[in-house]
XYZ file of C-alpha atoms in Angstrom:
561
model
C 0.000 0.000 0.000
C 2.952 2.223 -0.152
C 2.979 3.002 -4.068
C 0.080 4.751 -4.113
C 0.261 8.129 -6.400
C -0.940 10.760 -4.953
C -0.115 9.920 -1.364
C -3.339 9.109 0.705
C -3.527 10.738 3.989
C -2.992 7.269 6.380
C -2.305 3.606 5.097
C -1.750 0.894 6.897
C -1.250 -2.809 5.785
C 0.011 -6.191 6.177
C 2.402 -7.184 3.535
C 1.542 -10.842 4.293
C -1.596 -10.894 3.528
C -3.858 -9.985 0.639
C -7.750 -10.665 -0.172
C -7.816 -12.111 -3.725
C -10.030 -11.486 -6.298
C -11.136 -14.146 -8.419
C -13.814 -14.717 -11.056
C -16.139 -15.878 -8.603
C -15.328 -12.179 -6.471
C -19.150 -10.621 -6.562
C -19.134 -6.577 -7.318
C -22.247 -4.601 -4.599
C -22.961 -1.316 -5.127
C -25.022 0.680 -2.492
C -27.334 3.605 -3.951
C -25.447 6.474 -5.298
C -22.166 4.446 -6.434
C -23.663 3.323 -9.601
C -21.119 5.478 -11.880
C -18.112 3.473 -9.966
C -19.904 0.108 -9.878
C -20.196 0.336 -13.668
C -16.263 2.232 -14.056
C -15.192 -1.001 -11.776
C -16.557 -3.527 -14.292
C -16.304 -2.021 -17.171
C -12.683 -0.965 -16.537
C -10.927 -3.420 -13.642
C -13.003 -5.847 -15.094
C -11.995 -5.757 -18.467
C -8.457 -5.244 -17.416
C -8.160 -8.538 -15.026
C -10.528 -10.865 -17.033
C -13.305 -10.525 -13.986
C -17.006 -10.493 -14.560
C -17.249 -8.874 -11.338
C -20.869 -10.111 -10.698
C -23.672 -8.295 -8.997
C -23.317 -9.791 -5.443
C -24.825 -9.796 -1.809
C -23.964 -6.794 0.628
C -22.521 -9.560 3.384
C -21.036 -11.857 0.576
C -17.631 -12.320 2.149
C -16.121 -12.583 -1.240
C -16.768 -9.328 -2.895
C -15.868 -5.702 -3.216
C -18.515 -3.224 -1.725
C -18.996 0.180 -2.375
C -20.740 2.368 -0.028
C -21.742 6.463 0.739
C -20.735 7.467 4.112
C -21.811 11.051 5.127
C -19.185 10.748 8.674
C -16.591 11.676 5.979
C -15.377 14.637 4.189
C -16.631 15.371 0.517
C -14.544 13.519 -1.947
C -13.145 11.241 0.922
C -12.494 7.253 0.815
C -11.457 4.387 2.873
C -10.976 1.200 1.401
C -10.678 -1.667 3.549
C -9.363 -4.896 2.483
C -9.581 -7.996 4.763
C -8.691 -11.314 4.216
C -12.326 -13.200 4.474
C -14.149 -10.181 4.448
C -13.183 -8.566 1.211
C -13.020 -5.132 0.254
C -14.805 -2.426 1.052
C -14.905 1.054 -0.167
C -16.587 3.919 1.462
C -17.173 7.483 -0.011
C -18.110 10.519 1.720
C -19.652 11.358 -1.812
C -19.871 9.517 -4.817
C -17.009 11.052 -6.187
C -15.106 9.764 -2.965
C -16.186 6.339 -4.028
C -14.713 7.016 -7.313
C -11.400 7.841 -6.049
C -11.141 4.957 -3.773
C -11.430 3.043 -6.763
C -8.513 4.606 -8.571
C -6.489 3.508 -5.315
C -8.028 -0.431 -5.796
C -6.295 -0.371 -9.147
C -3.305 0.977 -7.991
C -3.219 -1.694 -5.416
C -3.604 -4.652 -7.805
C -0.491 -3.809 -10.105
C -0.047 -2.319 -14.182
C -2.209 -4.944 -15.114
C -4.915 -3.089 -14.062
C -4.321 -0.599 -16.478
C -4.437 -2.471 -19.733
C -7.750 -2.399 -21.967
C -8.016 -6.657 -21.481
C -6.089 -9.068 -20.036
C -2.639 -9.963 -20.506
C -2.313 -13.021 -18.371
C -5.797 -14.572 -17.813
C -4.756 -17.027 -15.670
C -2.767 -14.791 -13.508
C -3.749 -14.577 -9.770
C -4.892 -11.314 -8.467
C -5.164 -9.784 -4.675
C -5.312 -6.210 -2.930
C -2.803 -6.238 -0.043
C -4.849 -6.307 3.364
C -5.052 -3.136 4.879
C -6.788 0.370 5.445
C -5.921 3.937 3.580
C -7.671 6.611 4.573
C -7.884 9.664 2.024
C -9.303 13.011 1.219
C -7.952 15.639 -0.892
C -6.048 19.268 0.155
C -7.810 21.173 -2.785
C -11.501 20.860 -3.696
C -10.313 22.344 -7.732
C -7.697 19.912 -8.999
C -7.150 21.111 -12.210
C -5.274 20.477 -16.025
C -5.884 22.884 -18.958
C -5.556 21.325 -22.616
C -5.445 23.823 -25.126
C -6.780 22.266 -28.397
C -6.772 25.459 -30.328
C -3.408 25.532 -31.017
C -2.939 21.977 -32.323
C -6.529 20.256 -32.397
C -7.315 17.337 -30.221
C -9.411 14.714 -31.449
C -11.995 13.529 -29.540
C -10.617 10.493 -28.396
C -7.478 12.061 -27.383
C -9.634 14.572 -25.270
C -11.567 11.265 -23.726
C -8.257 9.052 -23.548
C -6.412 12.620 -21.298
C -9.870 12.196 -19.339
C -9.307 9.085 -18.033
C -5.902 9.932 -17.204
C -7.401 12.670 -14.977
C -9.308 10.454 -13.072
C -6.174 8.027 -12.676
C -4.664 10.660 -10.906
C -7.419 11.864 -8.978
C -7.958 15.034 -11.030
C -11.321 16.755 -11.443
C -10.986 19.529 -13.459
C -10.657 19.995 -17.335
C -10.354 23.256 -18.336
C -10.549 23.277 -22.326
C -9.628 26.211 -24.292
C -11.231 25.907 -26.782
C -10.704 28.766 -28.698
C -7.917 31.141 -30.064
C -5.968 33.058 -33.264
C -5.149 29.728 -34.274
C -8.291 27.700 -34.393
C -11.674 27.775 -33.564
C -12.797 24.386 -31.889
C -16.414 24.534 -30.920
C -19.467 24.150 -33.618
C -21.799 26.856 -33.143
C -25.077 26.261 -34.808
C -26.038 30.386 -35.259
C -22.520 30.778 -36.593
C -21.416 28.401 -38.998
C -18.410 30.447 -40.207
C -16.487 29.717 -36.684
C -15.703 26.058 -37.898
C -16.223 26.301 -41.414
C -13.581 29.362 -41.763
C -12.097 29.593 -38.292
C -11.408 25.915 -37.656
C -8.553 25.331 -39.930
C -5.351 27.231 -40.997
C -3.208 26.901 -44.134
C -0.153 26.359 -42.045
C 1.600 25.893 -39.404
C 5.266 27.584 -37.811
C 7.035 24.172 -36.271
C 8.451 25.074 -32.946
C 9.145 28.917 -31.681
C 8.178 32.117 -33.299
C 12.067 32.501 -33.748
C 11.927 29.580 -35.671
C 12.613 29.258 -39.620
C 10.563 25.841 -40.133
C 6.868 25.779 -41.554
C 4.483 22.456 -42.069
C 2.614 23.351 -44.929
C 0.031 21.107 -44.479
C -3.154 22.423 -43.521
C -4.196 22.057 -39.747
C -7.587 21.983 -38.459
C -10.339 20.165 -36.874
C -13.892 20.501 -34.535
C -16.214 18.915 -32.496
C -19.355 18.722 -32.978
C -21.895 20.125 -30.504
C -22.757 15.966 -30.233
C -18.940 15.679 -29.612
C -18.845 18.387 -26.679
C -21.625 16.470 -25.280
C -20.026 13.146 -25.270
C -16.890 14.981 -23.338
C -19.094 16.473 -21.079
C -20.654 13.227 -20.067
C -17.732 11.154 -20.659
C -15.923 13.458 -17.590
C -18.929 13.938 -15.243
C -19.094 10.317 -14.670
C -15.297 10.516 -13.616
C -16.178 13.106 -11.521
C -14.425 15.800 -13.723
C -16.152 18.957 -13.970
C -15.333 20.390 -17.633
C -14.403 24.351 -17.759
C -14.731 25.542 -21.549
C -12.741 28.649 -22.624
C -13.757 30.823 -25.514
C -11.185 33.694 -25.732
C -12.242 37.216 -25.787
C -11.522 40.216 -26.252
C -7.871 39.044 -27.560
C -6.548 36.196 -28.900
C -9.642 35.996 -30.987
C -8.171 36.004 -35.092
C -9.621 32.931 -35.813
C -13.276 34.350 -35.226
C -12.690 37.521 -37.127
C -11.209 35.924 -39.903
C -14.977 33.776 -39.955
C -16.836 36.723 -39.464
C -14.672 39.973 -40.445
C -17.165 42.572 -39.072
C -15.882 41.345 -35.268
C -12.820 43.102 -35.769
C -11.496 46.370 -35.893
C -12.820 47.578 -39.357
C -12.129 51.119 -39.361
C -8.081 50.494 -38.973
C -7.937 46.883 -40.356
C -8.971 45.242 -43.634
C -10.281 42.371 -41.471
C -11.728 40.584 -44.441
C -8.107 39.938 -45.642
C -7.243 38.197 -42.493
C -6.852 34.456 -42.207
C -6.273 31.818 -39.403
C -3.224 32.767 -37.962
C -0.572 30.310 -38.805
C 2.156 31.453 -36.027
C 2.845 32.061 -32.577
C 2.657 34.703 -29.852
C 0.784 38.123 -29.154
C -1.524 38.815 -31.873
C -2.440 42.499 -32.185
C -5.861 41.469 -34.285
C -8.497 41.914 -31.040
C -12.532 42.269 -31.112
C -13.942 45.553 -31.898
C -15.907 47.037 -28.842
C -19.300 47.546 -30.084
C -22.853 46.193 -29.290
C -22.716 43.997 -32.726
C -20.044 42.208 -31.276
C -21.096 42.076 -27.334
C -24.464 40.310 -28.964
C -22.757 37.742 -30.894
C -20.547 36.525 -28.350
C -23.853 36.688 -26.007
C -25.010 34.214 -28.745
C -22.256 31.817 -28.504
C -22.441 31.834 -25.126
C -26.264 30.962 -24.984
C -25.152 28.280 -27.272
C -22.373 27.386 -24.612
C -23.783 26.860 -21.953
C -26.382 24.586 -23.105
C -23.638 22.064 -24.357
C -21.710 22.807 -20.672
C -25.049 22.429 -18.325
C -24.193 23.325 -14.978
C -26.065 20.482 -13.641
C -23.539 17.650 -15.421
C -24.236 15.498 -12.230
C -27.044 14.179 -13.695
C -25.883 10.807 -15.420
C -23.766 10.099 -12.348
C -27.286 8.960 -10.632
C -25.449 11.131 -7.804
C -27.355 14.588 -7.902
C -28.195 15.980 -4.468
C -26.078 13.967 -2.518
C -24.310 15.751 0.285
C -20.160 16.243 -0.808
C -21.008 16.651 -4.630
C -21.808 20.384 -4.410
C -17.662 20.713 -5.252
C -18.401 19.419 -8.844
C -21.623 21.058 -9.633
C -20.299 24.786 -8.490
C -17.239 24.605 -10.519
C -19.255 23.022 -13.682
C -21.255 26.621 -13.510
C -17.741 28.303 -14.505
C -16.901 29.886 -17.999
C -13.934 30.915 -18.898
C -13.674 34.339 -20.599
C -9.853 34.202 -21.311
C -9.160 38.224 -20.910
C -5.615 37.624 -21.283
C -3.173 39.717 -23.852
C -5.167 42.210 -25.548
C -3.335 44.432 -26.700
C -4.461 47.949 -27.045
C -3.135 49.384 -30.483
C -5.804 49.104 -32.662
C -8.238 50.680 -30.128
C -5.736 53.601 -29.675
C -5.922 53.987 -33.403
C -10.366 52.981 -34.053
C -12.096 55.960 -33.795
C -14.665 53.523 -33.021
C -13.162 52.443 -30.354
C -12.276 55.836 -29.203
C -15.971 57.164 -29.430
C -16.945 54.025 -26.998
C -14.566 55.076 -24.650
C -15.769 58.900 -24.510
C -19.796 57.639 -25.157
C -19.189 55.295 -21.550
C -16.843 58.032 -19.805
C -14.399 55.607 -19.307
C -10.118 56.703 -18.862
C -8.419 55.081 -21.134
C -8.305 51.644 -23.186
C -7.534 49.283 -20.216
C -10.959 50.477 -18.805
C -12.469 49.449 -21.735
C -10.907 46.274 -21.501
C -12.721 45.921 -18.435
C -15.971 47.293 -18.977
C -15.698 44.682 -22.084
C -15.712 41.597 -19.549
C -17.627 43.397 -16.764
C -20.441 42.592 -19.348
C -20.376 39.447 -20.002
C -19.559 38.732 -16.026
C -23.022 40.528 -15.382
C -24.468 38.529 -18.274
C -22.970 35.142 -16.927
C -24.275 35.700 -13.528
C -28.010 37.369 -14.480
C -28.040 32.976 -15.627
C -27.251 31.367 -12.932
C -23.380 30.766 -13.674
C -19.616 32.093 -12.872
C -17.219 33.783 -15.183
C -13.747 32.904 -14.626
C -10.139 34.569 -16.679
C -6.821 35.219 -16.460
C -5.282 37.519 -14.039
C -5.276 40.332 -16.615
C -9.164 40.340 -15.800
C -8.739 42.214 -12.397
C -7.613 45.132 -14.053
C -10.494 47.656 -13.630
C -12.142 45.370 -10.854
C -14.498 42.660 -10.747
C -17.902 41.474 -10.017
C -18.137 39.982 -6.213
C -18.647 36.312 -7.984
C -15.975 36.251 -10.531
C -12.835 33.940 -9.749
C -9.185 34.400 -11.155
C -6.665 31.974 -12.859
C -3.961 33.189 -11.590
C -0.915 32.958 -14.450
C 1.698 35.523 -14.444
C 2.923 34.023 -11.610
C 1.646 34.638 -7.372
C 0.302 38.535 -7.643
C -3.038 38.364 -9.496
C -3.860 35.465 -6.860
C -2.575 37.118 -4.168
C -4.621 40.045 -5.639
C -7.779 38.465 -5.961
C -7.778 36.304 -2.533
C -6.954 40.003 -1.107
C -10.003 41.189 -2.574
C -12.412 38.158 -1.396
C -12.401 36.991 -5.238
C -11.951 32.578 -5.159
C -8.443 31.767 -7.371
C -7.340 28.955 -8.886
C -3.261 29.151 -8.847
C -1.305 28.234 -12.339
C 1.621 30.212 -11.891
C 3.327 30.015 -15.403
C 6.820 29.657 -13.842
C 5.836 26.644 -11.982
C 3.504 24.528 -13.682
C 3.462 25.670 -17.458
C 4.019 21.965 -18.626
C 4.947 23.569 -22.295
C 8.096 24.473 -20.335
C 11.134 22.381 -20.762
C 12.043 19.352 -18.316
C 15.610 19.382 -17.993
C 18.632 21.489 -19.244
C 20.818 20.804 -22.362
C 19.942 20.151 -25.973
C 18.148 16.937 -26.062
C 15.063 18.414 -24.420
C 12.207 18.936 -27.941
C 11.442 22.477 -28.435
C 12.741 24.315 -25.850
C 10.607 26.575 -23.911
C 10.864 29.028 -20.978
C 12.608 27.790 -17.562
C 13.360 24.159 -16.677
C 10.485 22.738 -14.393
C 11.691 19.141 -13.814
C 9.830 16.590 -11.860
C 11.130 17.581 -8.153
C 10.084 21.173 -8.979
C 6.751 20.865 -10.017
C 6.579 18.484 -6.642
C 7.579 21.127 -4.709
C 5.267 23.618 -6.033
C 3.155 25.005 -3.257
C -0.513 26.624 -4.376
C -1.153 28.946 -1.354
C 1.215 31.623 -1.176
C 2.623 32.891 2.371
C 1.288 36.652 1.896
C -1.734 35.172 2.270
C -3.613 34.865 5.602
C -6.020 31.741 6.836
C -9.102 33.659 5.791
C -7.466 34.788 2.205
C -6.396 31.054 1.680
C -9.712 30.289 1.570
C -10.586 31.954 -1.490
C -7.592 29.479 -3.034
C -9.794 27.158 -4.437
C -6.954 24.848 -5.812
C -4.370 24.086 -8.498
C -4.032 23.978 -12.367
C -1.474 22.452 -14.748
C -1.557 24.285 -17.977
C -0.823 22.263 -21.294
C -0.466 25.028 -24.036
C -0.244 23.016 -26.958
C 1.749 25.569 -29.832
C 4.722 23.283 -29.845
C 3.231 19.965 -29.046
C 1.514 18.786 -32.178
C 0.256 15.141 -31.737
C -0.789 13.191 -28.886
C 3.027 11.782 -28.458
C 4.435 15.508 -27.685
C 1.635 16.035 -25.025
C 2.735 12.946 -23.479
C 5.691 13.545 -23.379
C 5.660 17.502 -21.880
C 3.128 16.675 -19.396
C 3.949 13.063 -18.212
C 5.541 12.387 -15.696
C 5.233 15.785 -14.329
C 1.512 15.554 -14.175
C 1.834 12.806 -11.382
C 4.148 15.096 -9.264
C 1.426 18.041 -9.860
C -1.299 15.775 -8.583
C 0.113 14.732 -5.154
C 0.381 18.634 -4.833
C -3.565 18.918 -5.707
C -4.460 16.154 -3.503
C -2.151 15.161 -0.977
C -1.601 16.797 2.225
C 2.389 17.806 1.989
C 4.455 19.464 4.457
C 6.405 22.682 3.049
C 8.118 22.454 -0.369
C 11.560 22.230 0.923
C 10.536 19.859 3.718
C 8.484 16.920 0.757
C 10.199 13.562 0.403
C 10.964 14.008 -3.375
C 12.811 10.423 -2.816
C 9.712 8.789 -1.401
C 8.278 9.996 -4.434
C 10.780 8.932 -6.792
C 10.540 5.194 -5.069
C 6.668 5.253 -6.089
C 6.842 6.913 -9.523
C 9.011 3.542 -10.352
C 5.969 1.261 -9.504
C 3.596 4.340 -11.644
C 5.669 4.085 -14.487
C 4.563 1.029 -15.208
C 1.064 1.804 -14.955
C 1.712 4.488 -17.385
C 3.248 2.175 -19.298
C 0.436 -0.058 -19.553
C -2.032 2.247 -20.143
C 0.370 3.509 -23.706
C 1.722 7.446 -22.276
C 4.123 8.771 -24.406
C 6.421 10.104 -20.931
C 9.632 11.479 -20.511
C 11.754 8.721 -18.965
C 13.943 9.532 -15.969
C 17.347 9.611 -17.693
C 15.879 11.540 -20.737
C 14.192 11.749 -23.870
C 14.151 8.611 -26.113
C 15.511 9.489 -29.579
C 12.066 9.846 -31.433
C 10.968 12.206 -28.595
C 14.114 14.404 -29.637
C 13.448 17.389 -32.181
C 17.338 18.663 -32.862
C 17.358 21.750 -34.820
C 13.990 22.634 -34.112
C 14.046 26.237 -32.111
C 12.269 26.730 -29.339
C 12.323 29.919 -26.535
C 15.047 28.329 -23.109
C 15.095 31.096 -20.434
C 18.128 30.557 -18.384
C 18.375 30.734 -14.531
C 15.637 29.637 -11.851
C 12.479 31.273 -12.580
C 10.769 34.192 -10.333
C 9.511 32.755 -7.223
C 6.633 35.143 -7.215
């Protein structure tokens, strides 16, 4: 019971013993864990060659799941006793869930495969108790599919690797100057136009190398609500992004009259095919504010805030975590910049016509509107730092990315954060020093720093920490362009970054990054088995390598705020 990733709170076992589990082990499921009884068999099952049976609730041969309102929300304990079997209790369903990513950890890689590879292989949970509850109710990853799409299976497959690692929150950004990912019924244009480019640069902005194959892709509003689903019975709450007021070329090229007319032939503009700051930003009129109002309304009826529903958990007490952060939007709000307003007499007639300063107020008055709008239905806007500029609605939360201040900020002023430093766990950033690492980018974040990254800053005092609702990895996707580069920049790293989510560590310098090391060599073969594309210990393989390829290395330890 000691390889267990993340670390549980309290395990104890007997290394003698075990309870086996056969084909004639029985599978009971109490009211409320029908999502894990059916994850169990469908999954464990399939993996081991069990049927996993519907049994009795005192068949002493059997694995039991049970709610158990005595514990926190999101809390397990399994129990395994020789003669008795195994028993896992939630204090929610979703703590039932989780207890049953720890029963696959317990029985070995095998548990991780799709069928099985040894039928006739003996199989056993080692006797003993862990108790477990996560540090941070909003354990998060963002995937950015807008700069290199994502199919759907790939979004599904990173899903379930989420849940292995006891992560509930996908934030998907699905939207930017590079690609527009989301089908929009009212607007066709976004994914007939918007979803593809011509091109693409391969690896930095500084770099001389093109793919001239077109890039592109979509889902389907059928799609969205197969991810949607897919998640909420892991327990993931899914967070979609559509980018505004910057970082939005893709829709203007689709629908020119979004943009900047009066300084910009708009109509000429394409998909951008490169990366970095784009100075192509939505024009601030009431045309626009009612379109995106119409994407939105589109939005959020493909990202209900009541996902719980095929869980058959609703209501219970402990699963209000998932349905308040599956009321969030993202609004992006991030890297606008402010040229082509200073030059729009448009723009500069809005800013006189609402008596506002300057151009960063209109920034914010720009998402102060659709904050109000978000929260007249019901739901909760959330952006990037760059959002509290100007100020902010009582409700709105903050991703905090340019490092510590905009959290520190926004706990300050009672607004709820979710901490993503860039500098810490940016897992586009490189993993190690020296010129085998693919693609270079920003500061080296190997696996022992990301482990030591701490969420809650000291500045903060108790009653600001509260507002820290939790932790995000960010996977921004420009130089990662098929499912083998994401594995590789985010795994193992991902692992480390989950412990940090979930487990309850001491200080950063005080964390047993060896302990953790001795684990991550039973969890690479479950990652392994289950076909991730990781970074091994000693380095990239040779096909992870891309020499020549230029990327952006910053040198020296990065900013600790």
């Amino acid at each position: 019971m000691t390889d267990v990733i993340p670390a549980p709170r309290a395990a104890a076992g007997s290394p003698d013993r075990a309870v086996p589990l056969e084909r004639s082990t029985t599978l009971w499921a109490a009211e409320g864990t029908g999502g894990t009884e059916r994850w169990l068999r469908g999954t464990l099952g399939a993996a081991l060659g069990l049927p996993l049976a519907p049994g009795a609730e005192d068949d002493p041969d059997s694995v039991r799941l049970r709610l158990d309102d005595t514990l926190e929300p999101e809390a397990y304990r399994l129990a395994a006793e020789p003669g008795q079997g195994v028993e896992i209790r939630g204090g929610s369903p979703a703590g039932v869930f989780w207890g049953a990513q720890t029963l696959r950890q317990l029985l070995g890689p095998h548990a991780f495969r799709r069928a099985p590879v040894r039928p006739d292989a003996a199989h056993a949970v080692p006797a003993g108790v862990i108790e477990d509850a996560p540090r941070f109710r909003w354990r998060g990853m963002m995937l950015d599919v807008a700069r290199h799409f994502m199919p759907k299976d790939g979004v599904l497959r990173h899903l379930d690797l989420m849940a292995a690692h006891k992560l509930n929150v996908l934030h998907f950004h699905l939207t930017d100057d590079q690609g527009w990912r989301v089908e929009i019924k009212r607007y066709p244009r976004l994914t007939e136009t918007g979803s593809w480019r011509a091109r693409t640069r391969f690896g930095h902005r500084a770099s001389p190398l093109w793919d001239d194959r077109p890039h592109g892709g979509h889902y389907t509003q059928d799609d969205i609500r197969e991810i949607v689903a897919y998640a909420a019975e892991r327990h993931i709450a899914v967070v979609p992004e559509i980018d505004v007021p910057g970082h939005s070329q893709a829709a203007i090229a689709a629908y020119p009259e979004l943009g900047n007319t009066d300084v910009v032939d708009t109509a000429a503009l394409t998909v951008w095919d490169d990366w970095g700051v784009n100075p192509n930003v939505l024009a601030p009129t009431d045309a626009t504010l009612r379109f995106y109002e119409g994407v939105f309304e589109e939005l959020l009826e493909l990202f209900p805030a009541d996902a719980v529903a095929s869980t058959g958990s609703a209501g219970f007490a402990g699963f209000a975590e998932f349905a308040e952060f599956s009321r969030f939007v993202h609004i992006g709000g991030d890297e606008c910049p402010k040229e082509q307003w200073r030059a729009s007499p448009a723009a500069q007639a809005r800013i006189a016509e609402l008596g506002l300063a300057d151009e960063d107020a209109l920034q914010s008055w720009f998402i102060g509107h659709f904050d109000a709008w978000f929260t007249a239905r019901g739901r909760r806007m959330i952006g990037w730092d760059e959002i509290l500029e100007g100020g902010l609605a009582a409700g709105a939360a903050v991703s905090s990315w340019r490092g510590y201040a905009g959290g520190i900020a926004a706990a300050r002023a009672g607004h709820d954060v979710v901490m993503c430093p860039e500098q810490q766990v940016y897992l586009d950033h490189r993993q190690a020093p020296g010129e085998d690492e693919p693609v270079p980018i920003g500061y080296v974040r190997t696996l022992e720093d990301v482990y030591r990254f701490e969420p809650v800053p000291p500045e903060l005092d108790e009653a600001q920490a509260r507002h820290v609702l939790g932790a995000q990895a960010n996977v921004w996707t420009e130089v990662m362009e098929d499912q083998s580069r994401v594995d590789y920049q985010v795994f193992p790293r991902l692992a480390a970054f989950a412990e940090v989510a979930w487990s309850d560590l001491p200080a950063p310098a005080e964390r047993d990054f060896a302990d953790f090391e001795r684990r991550m060599t039973a969890h690479y073969g479950r990652l392994d088995a289950l076909g991730v594309g990781y970074r091994p210990p000693t380095g990239p393989h040779p096909w992870q390598r891309r020499p020549g390829v230029l990327g952006r290395p910053l040198e020296g330890p990065p900013p600790s705020r």
